[in-house]
């Protein structure tokens, strides 16, 4: 009977030791992965990162030149690596709309909201002043003006809010004449109300 108890105790002891070993391995792997980045360098130890990069650079330089390299090369290599990692930004290769003879744009919104027809316009060029002249042509006629407001790279009309009582139902052509300094243009659109 005591032999069976001793055997059971040893079995439990072995199971507990195995569980502790497994828990230790899991904790080590989680800890190791948490504090290492994709290159295998420790995040919170900057001196280790610099030393490892210096060692890598020194090895590469010494294989090229036969000497140990120097700190200036390490700094240049790190800067080169950072530049390579950045995404290359592709520049817009179309014509510059600010250099054209005519102002252009698009009606971005034309719709009824409650008892108001709202019309919003985006102008392709950057303008800091000027006037937008709205003409609605359809089953009725309506005209209004709004100032031009500059944005970062484009401009917009302040917006047109037309009372529905001034219009009849039907299809309307939207014609907006944009004037700023010596430049002008026409922006067209349509709306059904």
Short mmCIF file of C-alpha atoms in Angstrom, two decimals:
data_model
loop_
_atom_site.label_atom_id
_atom_site.label_comp_id
_atom_site.label_asym_id
_atom_site.label_seq_id
_atom_site.Cartn_x
_atom_site.Cartn_y
_atom_site.Cartn_z
CA UNK A 1 0.00 0.00 0.00
CA UNK A 2 2.84 2.44 0.83
CA UNK A 3 4.51 1.51 -2.40
CA UNK A 4 1.39 2.51 -4.31
CA UNK A 5 1.23 5.84 -2.40
CA UNK A 6 4.91 6.51 -3.16
CA UNK A 7 4.32 5.73 -6.82
CA UNK A 8 1.32 8.11 -6.88
CA UNK A 9 3.35 10.86 -5.15
CA UNK A 10 6.16 10.50 -7.70
CA UNK A 11 3.66 10.60 -10.53
CA UNK A 12 2.14 13.84 -9.19
CA UNK A 13 5.59 15.29 -8.58
CA UNK A 14 6.70 14.49 -12.16
CA UNK A 15 3.48 16.01 -13.57
CA UNK A 16 3.96 19.19 -11.52
CA UNK A 17 7.59 19.52 -12.61
CA UNK A 18 6.62 19.00 -16.27
CA UNK A 19 3.87 21.63 -15.94
CA UNK A 20 6.34 24.11 -14.41
CA UNK A 21 8.81 23.47 -17.24
CA UNK A 22 6.09 23.97 -19.87
CA UNK A 23 4.89 27.16 -18.13
CA UNK A 24 8.47 28.44 -18.00
CA UNK A 25 8.99 27.79 -21.72
CA UNK A 26 5.69 29.53 -22.59
CA UNK A 27 6.55 32.54 -20.41
CA UNK A 28 10.01 32.74 -22.01
CA UNK A 29 8.63 32.61 -25.55
CA UNK A 30 5.95 35.22 -24.83
CA UNK A 31 8.45 37.47 -23.07
CA UNK A 32 10.99 37.05 -25.84
CA UNK A 33 8.49 37.81 -28.62
CA UNK A 34 7.01 40.76 -26.74
CA UNK A 35 10.34 42.55 -26.33
CA UNK A 36 11.85 41.80 -29.72
CA UNK A 37 11.02 43.37 -33.07
CA UNK A 38 11.07 41.67 -36.45
CA UNK A 39 14.86 42.03 -36.78
CA UNK A 40 15.46 40.30 -33.44
CA UNK A 41 16.59 43.48 -31.70
CA UNK A 42 15.37 44.37 -28.22
CA UNK A 43 13.00 47.37 -28.21
CA UNK A 44 13.81 48.88 -24.86
CA UNK A 45 17.59 48.65 -25.04
CA UNK A 46 18.77 51.32 -27.50
CA UNK A 47 22.44 50.66 -26.84
CA UNK A 48 22.03 47.02 -27.87
CA UNK A 49 20.33 48.09 -31.10
CA UNK A 50 23.10 50.52 -31.98
CA UNK A 51 25.78 47.99 -31.05
CA UNK A 52 24.15 45.24 -33.14
CA UNK A 53 23.75 47.59 -36.13
CA UNK A 54 27.36 48.74 -35.69
CA UNK A 55 28.53 45.14 -35.62
CA UNK A 56 26.55 44.34 -38.78
CA UNK A 57 27.92 47.43 -40.51
CA UNK A 58 31.46 46.77 -39.32
CA UNK A 59 31.27 43.23 -40.65
CA UNK A 60 29.99 44.45 -44.01
CA UNK A 61 32.59 47.26 -44.18
CA UNK A 62 35.46 45.05 -43.16
CA UNK A 63 34.52 42.50 -45.78
CA UNK A 64 34.54 45.28 -48.40
CA UNK A 65 37.61 47.22 -47.27
CA UNK A 66 39.49 44.95 -44.96
CA UNK A 67 39.33 47.43 -42.04
CA UNK A 68 36.91 47.79 -39.12
CA UNK A 69 34.82 50.68 -40.57
CA UNK A 70 33.97 53.76 -38.55
CA UNK A 71 31.08 55.46 -36.76
CA UNK A 72 30.36 57.87 -39.61
CA UNK A 73 29.66 54.93 -41.89
CA UNK A 74 27.34 53.43 -39.30
CA UNK A 75 25.33 56.67 -39.12
CA UNK A 76 25.19 56.93 -42.91
CA UNK A 77 24.09 53.30 -43.20
CA UNK A 78 21.32 53.79 -40.63
CA UNK A 79 20.08 56.88 -42.48
CA UNK A 80 20.20 55.00 -45.79
CA UNK A 81 18.19 52.15 -44.27
CA UNK A 82 15.55 54.59 -42.98
CA UNK A 83 15.28 56.22 -46.40
CA UNK A 84 14.82 52.85 -48.09
CA UNK A 85 12.10 51.88 -45.61
CA UNK A 86 10.02 54.99 -46.32
CA UNK A 87 7.38 54.58 -48.99
CA UNK A 88 8.19 56.26 -52.22
CA UNK A 89 5.65 58.99 -52.90
CA UNK A 90 4.59 59.16 -56.50
CA UNK A 91 4.11 62.75 -57.62
CA UNK A 92 1.08 63.79 -59.63
CA UNK A 93 2.29 64.05 -63.18
CA UNK A 94 -0.71 65.81 -64.73
CA UNK A 95 -0.91 69.44 -65.75
CA UNK A 96 -0.93 72.03 -62.98
CA UNK A 97 -4.53 73.33 -62.86
CA UNK A 98 -3.33 76.65 -61.40
CA UNK A 99 -1.43 77.46 -64.61
CA UNK A 100 -4.40 77.06 -66.97
CA UNK A 101 -6.14 79.93 -68.70
CA UNK A 102 -9.63 78.90 -67.54
CA UNK A 103 -11.01 78.12 -64.08
CA UNK A 104 -12.51 74.64 -63.78
CA UNK A 105 -14.36 72.67 -61.17
CA UNK A 106 -17.24 70.35 -60.38
CA UNK A 107 -20.61 70.48 -58.64
CA UNK A 108 -19.96 68.20 -55.66
CA UNK A 109 -23.51 68.23 -54.26
CA UNK A 110 -26.92 69.31 -55.54
CA UNK A 111 -29.92 68.11 -53.59
CA UNK A 112 -32.95 69.09 -51.59
CA UNK A 113 -32.63 69.23 -47.84
CA UNK A 114 -35.96 70.08 -46.23
CA UNK A 115 -37.30 73.14 -48.04
CA UNK A 116 -33.88 74.19 -49.43
CA UNK A 117 -32.01 73.20 -52.58
CA UNK A 118 -28.34 72.97 -51.56
CA UNK A 119 -25.59 73.32 -54.20
CA UNK A 120 -21.91 72.86 -53.37
CA UNK A 121 -19.00 73.41 -55.76
CA UNK A 122 -15.29 72.60 -55.75
CA UNK A 123 -12.95 74.71 -57.88
CA UNK A 124 -9.83 72.91 -59.17
CA UNK A 125 -7.52 75.91 -58.80
CA UNK A 126 -6.34 77.63 -55.65
CA UNK A 127 -8.04 81.01 -55.36
CA UNK A 128 -8.18 83.29 -52.34
CA UNK A 129 -10.87 85.68 -53.62
CA UNK A 130 -13.51 86.04 -56.28
CA UNK A 131 -17.19 85.49 -56.96
CA UNK A 132 -19.35 82.53 -58.01
CA UNK A 133 -22.52 83.44 -59.96
CA UNK A 134 -25.22 80.75 -59.93
CA UNK A 135 -27.89 80.42 -62.63
CA UNK A 136 -30.54 77.72 -62.43
CA UNK A 137 -32.29 77.16 -65.74
CA UNK A 138 -35.29 74.85 -66.07
CA UNK A 139 -39.01 75.07 -65.38
CA UNK A 140 -38.12 78.24 -63.46
CA UNK A 141 -35.18 80.62 -63.32
CA UNK A 142 -33.06 81.56 -60.33
CA UNK A 143 -29.75 83.39 -59.83
CA UNK A 144 -27.53 84.10 -56.84
CA UNK A 145 -23.90 84.93 -55.98
CA UNK A 146 -21.45 83.62 -53.40
CA UNK A 147 -17.86 84.43 -52.50
CA UNK A 148 -14.93 82.15 -53.28
CA UNK A 149 -13.20 80.58 -50.29
CA UNK A 150 -9.63 79.20 -50.61
CA UNK A 151 -8.73 75.75 -49.32
CA UNK A 152 -5.28 74.15 -49.07
CA UNK A 153 -4.83 73.42 -52.78
CA UNK A 154 -8.21 74.23 -54.29
CA UNK A 155 -11.08 76.64 -53.68
CA UNK A 156 -14.82 76.47 -53.30
CA UNK A 157 -17.86 78.69 -53.51
CA UNK A 158 -19.33 79.49 -50.10
CA UNK A 159 -22.36 77.44 -51.13
CA UNK A 160 -25.80 78.14 -52.47
CA UNK A 161 -28.97 77.53 -50.44
CA UNK A 162 -31.96 78.13 -52.70
CA UNK A 163 -35.42 78.27 -51.05
CA UNK A 164 -37.71 75.72 -52.72
CA UNK A 165 -40.50 78.34 -52.81
CA UNK A 166 -38.50 80.18 -55.51
CA UNK A 167 -38.37 77.12 -57.81
CA UNK A 168 -40.86 74.87 -59.53
CA UNK A 169 -40.54 71.10 -59.70
CA UNK A 170 -38.58 69.62 -62.57
CA UNK A 171 -35.11 69.31 -64.01
CA UNK A 172 -32.67 72.23 -63.76
CA UNK A 173 -29.35 72.94 -65.39
CA UNK A 174 -26.81 74.40 -62.96
CA UNK A 175 -24.48 77.01 -64.45
CA UNK A 176 -21.90 78.63 -62.18
CA UNK A 177 -19.67 81.38 -63.56
CA UNK A 178 -16.49 81.67 -61.52
CA UNK A 179 -14.54 84.96 -61.64
CA UNK A 180 -11.30 85.63 -59.80
CA UNK A 181 -8.88 88.34 -60.88
CA UNK A 182 -8.21 87.96 -64.59
CA UNK A 183 -9.36 84.32 -64.73
CA UNK A 184 -12.88 83.00 -65.22
CA UNK A 185 -14.63 79.76 -66.02
CA UNK A 186 -17.96 77.97 -66.08
CA UNK A 187 -18.91 74.95 -63.98
CA UNK A 188 -21.98 72.98 -65.06
CA UNK A 189 -24.21 70.44 -63.40
CA UNK A 190 -27.82 69.28 -63.21
CA UNK A 191 -30.41 68.55 -60.55
CA UNK A 192 -33.94 67.11 -60.47
CA UNK A 193 -36.31 68.50 -57.84
#
